[in-house]
Tab-separated table of C-alpha atoms in Angstrom:
chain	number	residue	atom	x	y	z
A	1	UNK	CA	-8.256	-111.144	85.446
A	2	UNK	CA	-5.273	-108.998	86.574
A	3	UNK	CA	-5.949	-106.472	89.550
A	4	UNK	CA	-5.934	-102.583	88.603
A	5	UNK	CA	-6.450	-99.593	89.802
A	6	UNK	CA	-10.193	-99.654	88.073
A	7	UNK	CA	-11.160	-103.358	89.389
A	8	UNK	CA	-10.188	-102.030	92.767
A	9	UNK	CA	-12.449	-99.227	92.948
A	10	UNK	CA	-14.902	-101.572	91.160
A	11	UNK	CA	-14.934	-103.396	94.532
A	12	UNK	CA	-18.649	-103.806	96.354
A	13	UNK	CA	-19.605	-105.947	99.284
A	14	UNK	CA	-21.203	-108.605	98.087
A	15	UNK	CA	-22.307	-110.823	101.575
A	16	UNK	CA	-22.423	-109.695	104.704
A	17	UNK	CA	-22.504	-112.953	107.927
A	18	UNK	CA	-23.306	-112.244	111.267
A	19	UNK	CA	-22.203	-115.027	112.692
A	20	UNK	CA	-20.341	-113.355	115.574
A	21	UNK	CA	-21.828	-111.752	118.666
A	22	UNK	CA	-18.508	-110.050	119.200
A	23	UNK	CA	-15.773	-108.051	117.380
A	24	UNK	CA	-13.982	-110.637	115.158
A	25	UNK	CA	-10.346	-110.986	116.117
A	26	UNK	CA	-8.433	-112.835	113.593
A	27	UNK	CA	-9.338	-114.923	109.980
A	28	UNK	CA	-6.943	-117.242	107.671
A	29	UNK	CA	-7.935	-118.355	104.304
A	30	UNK	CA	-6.807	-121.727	103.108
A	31	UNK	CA	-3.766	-121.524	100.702
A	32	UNK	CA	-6.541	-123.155	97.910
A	33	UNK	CA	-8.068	-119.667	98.763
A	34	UNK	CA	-11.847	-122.218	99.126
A	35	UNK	CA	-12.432	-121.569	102.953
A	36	UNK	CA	-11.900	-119.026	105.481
A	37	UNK	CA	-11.616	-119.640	109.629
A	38	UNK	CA	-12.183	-116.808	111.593
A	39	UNK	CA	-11.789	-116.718	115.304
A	40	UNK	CA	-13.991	-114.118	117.324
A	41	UNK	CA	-14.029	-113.191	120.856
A	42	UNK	CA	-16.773	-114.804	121.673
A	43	UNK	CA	-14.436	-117.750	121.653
A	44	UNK	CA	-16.052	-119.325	118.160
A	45	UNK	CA	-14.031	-120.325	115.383
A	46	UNK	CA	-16.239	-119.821	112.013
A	47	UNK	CA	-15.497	-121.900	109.081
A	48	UNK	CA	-16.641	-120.258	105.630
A	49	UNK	CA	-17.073	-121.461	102.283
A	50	UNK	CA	-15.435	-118.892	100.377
A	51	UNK	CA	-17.082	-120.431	96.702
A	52	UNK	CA	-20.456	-121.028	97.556
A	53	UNK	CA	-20.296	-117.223	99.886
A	54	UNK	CA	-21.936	-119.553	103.346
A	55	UNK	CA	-20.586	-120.439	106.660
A	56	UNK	CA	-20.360	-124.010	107.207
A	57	UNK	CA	-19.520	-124.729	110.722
A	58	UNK	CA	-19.166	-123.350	114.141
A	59	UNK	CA	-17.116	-124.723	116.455
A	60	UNK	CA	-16.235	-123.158	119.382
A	61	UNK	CA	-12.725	-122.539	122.348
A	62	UNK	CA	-15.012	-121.292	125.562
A	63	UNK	CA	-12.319	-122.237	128.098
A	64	UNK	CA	-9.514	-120.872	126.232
A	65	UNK	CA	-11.189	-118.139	123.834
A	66	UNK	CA	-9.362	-117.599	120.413
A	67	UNK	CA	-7.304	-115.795	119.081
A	68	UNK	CA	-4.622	-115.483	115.829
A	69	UNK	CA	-5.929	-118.523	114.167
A	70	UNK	CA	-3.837	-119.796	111.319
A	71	UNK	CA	-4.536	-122.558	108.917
A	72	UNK	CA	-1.464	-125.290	109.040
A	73	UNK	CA	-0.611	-126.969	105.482
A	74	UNK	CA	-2.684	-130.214	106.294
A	75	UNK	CA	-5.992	-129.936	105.302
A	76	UNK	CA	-8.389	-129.090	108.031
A	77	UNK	CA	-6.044	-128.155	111.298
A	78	UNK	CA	-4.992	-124.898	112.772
A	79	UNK	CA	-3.220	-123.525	115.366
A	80	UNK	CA	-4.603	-120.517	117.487
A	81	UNK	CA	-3.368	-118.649	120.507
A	82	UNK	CA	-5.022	-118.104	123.982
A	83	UNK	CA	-6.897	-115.266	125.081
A	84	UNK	CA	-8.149	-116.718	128.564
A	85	UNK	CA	-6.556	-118.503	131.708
A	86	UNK	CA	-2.895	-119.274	129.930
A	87	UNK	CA	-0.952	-118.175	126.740
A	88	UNK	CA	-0.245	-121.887	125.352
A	89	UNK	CA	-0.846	-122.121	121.196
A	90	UNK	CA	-3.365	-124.820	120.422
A	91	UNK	CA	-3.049	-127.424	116.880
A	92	UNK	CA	-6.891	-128.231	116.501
A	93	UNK	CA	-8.243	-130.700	113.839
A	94	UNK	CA	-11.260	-128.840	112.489
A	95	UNK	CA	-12.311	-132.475	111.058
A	96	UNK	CA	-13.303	-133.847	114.621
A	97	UNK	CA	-12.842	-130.803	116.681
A	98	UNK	CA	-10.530	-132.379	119.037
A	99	UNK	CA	-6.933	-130.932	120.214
A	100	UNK	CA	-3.382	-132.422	118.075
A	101	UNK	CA	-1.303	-130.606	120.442
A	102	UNK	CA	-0.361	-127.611	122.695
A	103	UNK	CA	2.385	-125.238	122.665
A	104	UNK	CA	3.052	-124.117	125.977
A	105	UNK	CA	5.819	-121.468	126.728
A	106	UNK	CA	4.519	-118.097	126.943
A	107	UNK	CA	3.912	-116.556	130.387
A	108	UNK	CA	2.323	-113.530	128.282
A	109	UNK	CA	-0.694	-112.657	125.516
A	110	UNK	CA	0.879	-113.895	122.352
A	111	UNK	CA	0.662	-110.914	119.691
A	112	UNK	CA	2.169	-112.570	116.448
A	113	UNK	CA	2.009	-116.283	115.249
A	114	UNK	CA	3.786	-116.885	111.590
A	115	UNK	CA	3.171	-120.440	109.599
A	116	UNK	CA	6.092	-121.365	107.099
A	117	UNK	CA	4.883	-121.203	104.224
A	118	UNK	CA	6.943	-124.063	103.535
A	119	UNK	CA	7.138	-126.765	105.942
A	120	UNK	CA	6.001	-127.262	109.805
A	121	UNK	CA	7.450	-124.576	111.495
A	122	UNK	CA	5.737	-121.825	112.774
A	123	UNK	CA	7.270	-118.476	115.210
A	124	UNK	CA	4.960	-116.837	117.792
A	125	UNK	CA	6.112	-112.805	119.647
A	126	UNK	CA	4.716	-112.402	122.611
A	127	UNK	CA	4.430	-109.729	125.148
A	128	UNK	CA	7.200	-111.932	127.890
A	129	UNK	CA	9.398	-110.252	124.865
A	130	UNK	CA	10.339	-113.329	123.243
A	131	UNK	CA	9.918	-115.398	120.059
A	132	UNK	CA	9.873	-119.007	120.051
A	133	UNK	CA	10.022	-121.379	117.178
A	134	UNK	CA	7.977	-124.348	116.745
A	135	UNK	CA	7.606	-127.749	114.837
A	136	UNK	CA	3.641	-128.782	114.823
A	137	UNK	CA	5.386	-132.512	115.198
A	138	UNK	CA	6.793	-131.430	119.002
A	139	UNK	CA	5.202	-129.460	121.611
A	140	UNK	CA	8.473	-128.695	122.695
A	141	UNK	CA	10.205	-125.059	121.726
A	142	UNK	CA	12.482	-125.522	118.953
A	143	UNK	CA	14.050	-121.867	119.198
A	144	UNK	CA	13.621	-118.925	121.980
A	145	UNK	CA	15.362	-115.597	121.301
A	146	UNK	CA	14.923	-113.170	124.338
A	147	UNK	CA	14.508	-109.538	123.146
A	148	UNK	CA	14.872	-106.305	124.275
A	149	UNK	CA	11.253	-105.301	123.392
A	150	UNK	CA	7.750	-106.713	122.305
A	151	UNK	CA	7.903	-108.346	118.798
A	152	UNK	CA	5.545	-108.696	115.824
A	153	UNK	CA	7.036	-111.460	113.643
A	154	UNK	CA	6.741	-112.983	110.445
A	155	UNK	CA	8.488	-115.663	107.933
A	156	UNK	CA	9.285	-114.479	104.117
A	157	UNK	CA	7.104	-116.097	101.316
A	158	UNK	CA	10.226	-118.464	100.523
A	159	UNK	CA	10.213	-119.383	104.261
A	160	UNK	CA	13.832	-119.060	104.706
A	161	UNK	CA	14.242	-115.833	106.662
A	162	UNK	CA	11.786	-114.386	108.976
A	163	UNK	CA	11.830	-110.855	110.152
A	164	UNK	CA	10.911	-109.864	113.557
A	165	UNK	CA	10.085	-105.570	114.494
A	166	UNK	CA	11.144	-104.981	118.150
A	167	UNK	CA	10.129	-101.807	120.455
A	168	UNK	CA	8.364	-100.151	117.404
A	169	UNK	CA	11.276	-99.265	116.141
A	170	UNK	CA	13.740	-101.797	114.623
A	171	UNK	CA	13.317	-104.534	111.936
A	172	UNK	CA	15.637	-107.689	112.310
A	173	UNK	CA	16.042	-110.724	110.010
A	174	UNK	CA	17.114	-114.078	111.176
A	175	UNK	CA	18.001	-116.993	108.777
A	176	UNK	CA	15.854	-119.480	110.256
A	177	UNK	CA	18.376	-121.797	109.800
A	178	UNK	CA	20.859	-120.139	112.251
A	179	UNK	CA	18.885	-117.663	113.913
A	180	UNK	CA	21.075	-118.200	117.301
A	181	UNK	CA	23.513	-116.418	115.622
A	182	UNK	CA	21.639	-113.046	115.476
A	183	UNK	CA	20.249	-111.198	112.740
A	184	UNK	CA	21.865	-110.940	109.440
A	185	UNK	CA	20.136	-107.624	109.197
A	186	UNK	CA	18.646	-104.714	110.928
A	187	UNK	CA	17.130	-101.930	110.054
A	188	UNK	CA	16.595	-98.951	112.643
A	189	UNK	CA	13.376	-96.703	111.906
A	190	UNK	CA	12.422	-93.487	113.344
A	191	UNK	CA	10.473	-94.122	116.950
A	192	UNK	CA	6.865	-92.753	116.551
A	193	UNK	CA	5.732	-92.099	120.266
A	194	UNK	CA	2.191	-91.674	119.092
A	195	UNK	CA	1.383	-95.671	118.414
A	196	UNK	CA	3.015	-98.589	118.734
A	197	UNK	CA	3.480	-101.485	116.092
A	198	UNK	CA	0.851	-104.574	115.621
A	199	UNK	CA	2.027	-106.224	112.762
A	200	UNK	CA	4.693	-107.164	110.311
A	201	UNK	CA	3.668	-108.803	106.806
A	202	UNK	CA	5.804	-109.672	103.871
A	203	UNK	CA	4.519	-109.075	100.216
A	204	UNK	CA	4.488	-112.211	98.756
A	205	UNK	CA	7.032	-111.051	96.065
A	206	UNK	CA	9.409	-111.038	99.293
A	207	UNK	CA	10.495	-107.309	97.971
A	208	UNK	CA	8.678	-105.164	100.696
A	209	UNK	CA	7.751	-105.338	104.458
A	210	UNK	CA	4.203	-104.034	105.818
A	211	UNK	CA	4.405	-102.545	109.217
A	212	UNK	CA	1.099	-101.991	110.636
A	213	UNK	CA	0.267	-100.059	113.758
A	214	UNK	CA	-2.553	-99.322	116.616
A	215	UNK	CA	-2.098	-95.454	115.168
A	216	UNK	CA	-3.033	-93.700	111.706
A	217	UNK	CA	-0.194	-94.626	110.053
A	218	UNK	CA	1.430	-97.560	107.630
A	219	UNK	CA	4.478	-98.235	106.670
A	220	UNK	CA	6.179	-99.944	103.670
A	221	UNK	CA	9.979	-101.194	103.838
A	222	UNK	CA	12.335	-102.586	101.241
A	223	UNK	CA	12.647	-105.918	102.517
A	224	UNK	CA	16.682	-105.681	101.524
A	225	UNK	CA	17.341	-102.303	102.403
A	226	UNK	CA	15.261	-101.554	105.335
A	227	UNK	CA	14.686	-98.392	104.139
A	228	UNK	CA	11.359	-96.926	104.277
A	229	UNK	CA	9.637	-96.451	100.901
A	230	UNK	CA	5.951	-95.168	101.998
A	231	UNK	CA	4.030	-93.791	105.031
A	232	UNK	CA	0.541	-94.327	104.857
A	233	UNK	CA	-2.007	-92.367	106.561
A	234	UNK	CA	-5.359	-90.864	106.014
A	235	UNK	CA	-7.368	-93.582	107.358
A	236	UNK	CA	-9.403	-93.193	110.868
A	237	UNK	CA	-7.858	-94.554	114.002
A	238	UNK	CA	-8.294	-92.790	117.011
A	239	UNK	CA	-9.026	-95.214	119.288
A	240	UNK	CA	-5.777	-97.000	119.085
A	241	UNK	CA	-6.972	-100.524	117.226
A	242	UNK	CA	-5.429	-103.291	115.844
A	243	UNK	CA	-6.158	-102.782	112.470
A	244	UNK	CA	-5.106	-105.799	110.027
A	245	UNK	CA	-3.388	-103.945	106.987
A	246	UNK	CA	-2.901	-106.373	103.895
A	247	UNK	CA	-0.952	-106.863	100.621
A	248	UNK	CA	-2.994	-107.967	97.425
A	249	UNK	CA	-1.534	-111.699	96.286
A	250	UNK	CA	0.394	-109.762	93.237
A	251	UNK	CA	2.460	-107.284	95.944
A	252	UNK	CA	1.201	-104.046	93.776
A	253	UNK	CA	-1.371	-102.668	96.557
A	254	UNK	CA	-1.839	-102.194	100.262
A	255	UNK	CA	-5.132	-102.372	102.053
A	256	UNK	CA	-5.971	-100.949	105.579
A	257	UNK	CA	-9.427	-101.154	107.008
A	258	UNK	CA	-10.592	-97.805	109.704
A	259	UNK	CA	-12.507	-97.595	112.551
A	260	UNK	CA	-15.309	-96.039	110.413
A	261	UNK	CA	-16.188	-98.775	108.046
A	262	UNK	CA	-14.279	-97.836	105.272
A	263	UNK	CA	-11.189	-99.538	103.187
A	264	UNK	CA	-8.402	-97.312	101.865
A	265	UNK	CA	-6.307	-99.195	99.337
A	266	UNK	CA	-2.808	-97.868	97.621
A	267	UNK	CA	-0.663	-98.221	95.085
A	268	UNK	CA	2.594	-99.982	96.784
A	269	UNK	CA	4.848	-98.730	94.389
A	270	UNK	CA	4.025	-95.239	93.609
A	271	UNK	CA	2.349	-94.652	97.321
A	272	UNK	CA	-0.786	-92.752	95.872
A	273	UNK	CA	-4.445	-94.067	97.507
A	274	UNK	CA	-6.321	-95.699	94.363
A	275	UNK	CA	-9.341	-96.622	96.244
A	276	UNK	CA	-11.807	-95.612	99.170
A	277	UNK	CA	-14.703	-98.396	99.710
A	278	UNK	CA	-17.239	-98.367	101.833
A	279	UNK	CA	-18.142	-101.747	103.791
A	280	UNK	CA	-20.725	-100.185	105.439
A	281	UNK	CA	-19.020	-102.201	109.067
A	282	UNK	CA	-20.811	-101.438	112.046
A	283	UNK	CA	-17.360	-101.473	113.704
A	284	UNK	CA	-14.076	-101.339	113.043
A	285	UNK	CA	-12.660	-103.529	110.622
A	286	UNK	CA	-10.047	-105.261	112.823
A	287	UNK	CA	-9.452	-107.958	109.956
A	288	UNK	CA	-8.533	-107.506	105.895
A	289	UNK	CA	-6.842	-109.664	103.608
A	290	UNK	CA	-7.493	-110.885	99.872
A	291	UNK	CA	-8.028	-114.545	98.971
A	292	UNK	CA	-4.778	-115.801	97.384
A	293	UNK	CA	-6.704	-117.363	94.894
A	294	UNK	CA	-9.266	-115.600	93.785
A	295	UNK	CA	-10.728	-112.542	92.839
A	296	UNK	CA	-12.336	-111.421	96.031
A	297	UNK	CA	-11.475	-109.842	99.521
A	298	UNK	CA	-12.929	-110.192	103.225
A	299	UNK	CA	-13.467	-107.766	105.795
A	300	UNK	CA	-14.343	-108.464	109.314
A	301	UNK	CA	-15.926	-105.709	112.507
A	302	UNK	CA	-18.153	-108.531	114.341
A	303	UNK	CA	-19.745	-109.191	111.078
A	304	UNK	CA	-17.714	-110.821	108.136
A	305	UNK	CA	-17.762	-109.332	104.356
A	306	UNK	CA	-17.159	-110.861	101.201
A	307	UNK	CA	-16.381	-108.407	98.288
A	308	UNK	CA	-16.012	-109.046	94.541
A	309	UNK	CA	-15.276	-106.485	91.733
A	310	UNK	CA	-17.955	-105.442	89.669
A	311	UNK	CA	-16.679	-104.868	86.468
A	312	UNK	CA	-13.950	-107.388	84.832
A	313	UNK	CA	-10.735	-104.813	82.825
């Protein structure tokens, strides 16, 4: 089934879990696209069944709290950042709920954290205005770049580049390889005092760069160019959230959640809004991204959503 405009707008909610007694910060499916792990701030970590639509465990970070949980490529482990008492990334095997390893090197809130797609690395930006590189083998810092502004950060889907948006205003991409060196690129964008920026996302076509921000507005980049191809606006957010924006797994659409409950979805290429869904979220909906694998989509306030379409083109 190939995703079109019409399946799109076909989309309904079709479970709602309230797991959570607070907003739901972060979620991660599984590259298999079976499971989901959310990570809340009421310091749980939900685990989700994304086939049979049912949570299957709660486990839970109370000294720490949790936040930016990623799934690494062994089964069953993932690494989360801090939101209590220190700003060290924690590996935790969800298998016996015991700690692999810490990360320790931040002296601020960590803001992005990046698995390769490919291998063991993985980058975290932070708010001390650095990015540091990591092997899940070492707890030691592979890589620190000092920079002249808070990062969001992200590897390419070929994990050989990763592209890091400083001060709300620049994009920069390192070979990971030689990354000491500098950027190979950067791309200066127009400064928009009104918000600031809270995330950076490749599509997984590598072509085009998502830059999402704590404002009412998108952006799309050509990943080669750095020039900027779409603004997207239109959506609700006043309040100045951290709204997870999203590519669909085939790069053709972009999905934003708002602060009233409702999805807005466009067309990446042409830039026009193909869809307005309702999730009927109590909150905002802080977290949005489609399975890889499958023909479905989950949305997160404090509650989590599963949609599917509900008509096949």
């Amino acid at each position: 089934m190939k995703l079109t405009d019409n399946v799109l707008r076909s989309f309904r909610v079709a479970k709602v879990f309230r797991e959570n007694s607070d907003k739901i910060n972060c979620f991660d499916f599984s590259s298999n696209g079976e499971t989901i792990i959310s990570s809340s701030d009421d310091d749980s970590l939900v685990l989700y069944d994304c086939q049979e639509g049912k949570p299957k465990r709660t486990l839970y970070s109370k000294k720490y709290g949790v936040d930016l949980i990623r799934y690494t490529h062994a089964a069953n482990t993932v690494v989360y950042s801090s939101n209590k008492i220190d700003d060290t990334i924690r590996y935790l095997s969800l298998h016996d709920n015991k700690y692999i390893r810490y990360f320790p090197g931040h002296n601020k809130r960590v803001t992005s954290l990046s698995m390769s797609p490919v291998d063991d690395t993985f980058i975290s930006g932070s708010l001390d205005k650095t990015i540091r590189l990591w092997d899940l083998r070492s707890p030691n810092c592979q890589g620190l770049m000092h920079l002249q502004g808070k990062p969001v950060c992200s590897f390419d889907p070929e994990g050989l580049i990763f592209a890091a948006g400083i001060n709300s205003e620049m994009v920069k991409l390192y070979d990971l390889r030689s990354f000491d060196k500098g950027p190979f690129a950067t791309f200066k964008l127009q400064y928009d005092r009104t918000c600031e920026w809270t995330g950076l996302k490749f599509s997984n076509d590598g072509k085009l760069i998502l830059i999402s921000t704590n404002g009412g507005a998108l952006r799309i980049l050509d990943a080669f160019k750095g020039a900027v191809l779409h603004s997207f606006g239109g959506y609700n957010n006043s309040k100045g959230v951290i709204l997870e924006a999203s590519f669909t797994p085939d790069s053709q659409f972009v999905m934003i959640g708002s602060e009233d409950g409702k999805i807005h979805v466009w067309n990446a290429e042409s830039g026009m809004k193909v869809a307005l869904l309702d999730g009927k979220h109590t909150g905002p909906i802080t977290c949005l991204q489609f399975n890889p694998k499958f023909m479905t989509f989950a949305s997160a306030c404090s509650n989590m959503a599963f949609w599917l379409p509900t008509i096949d083109d």
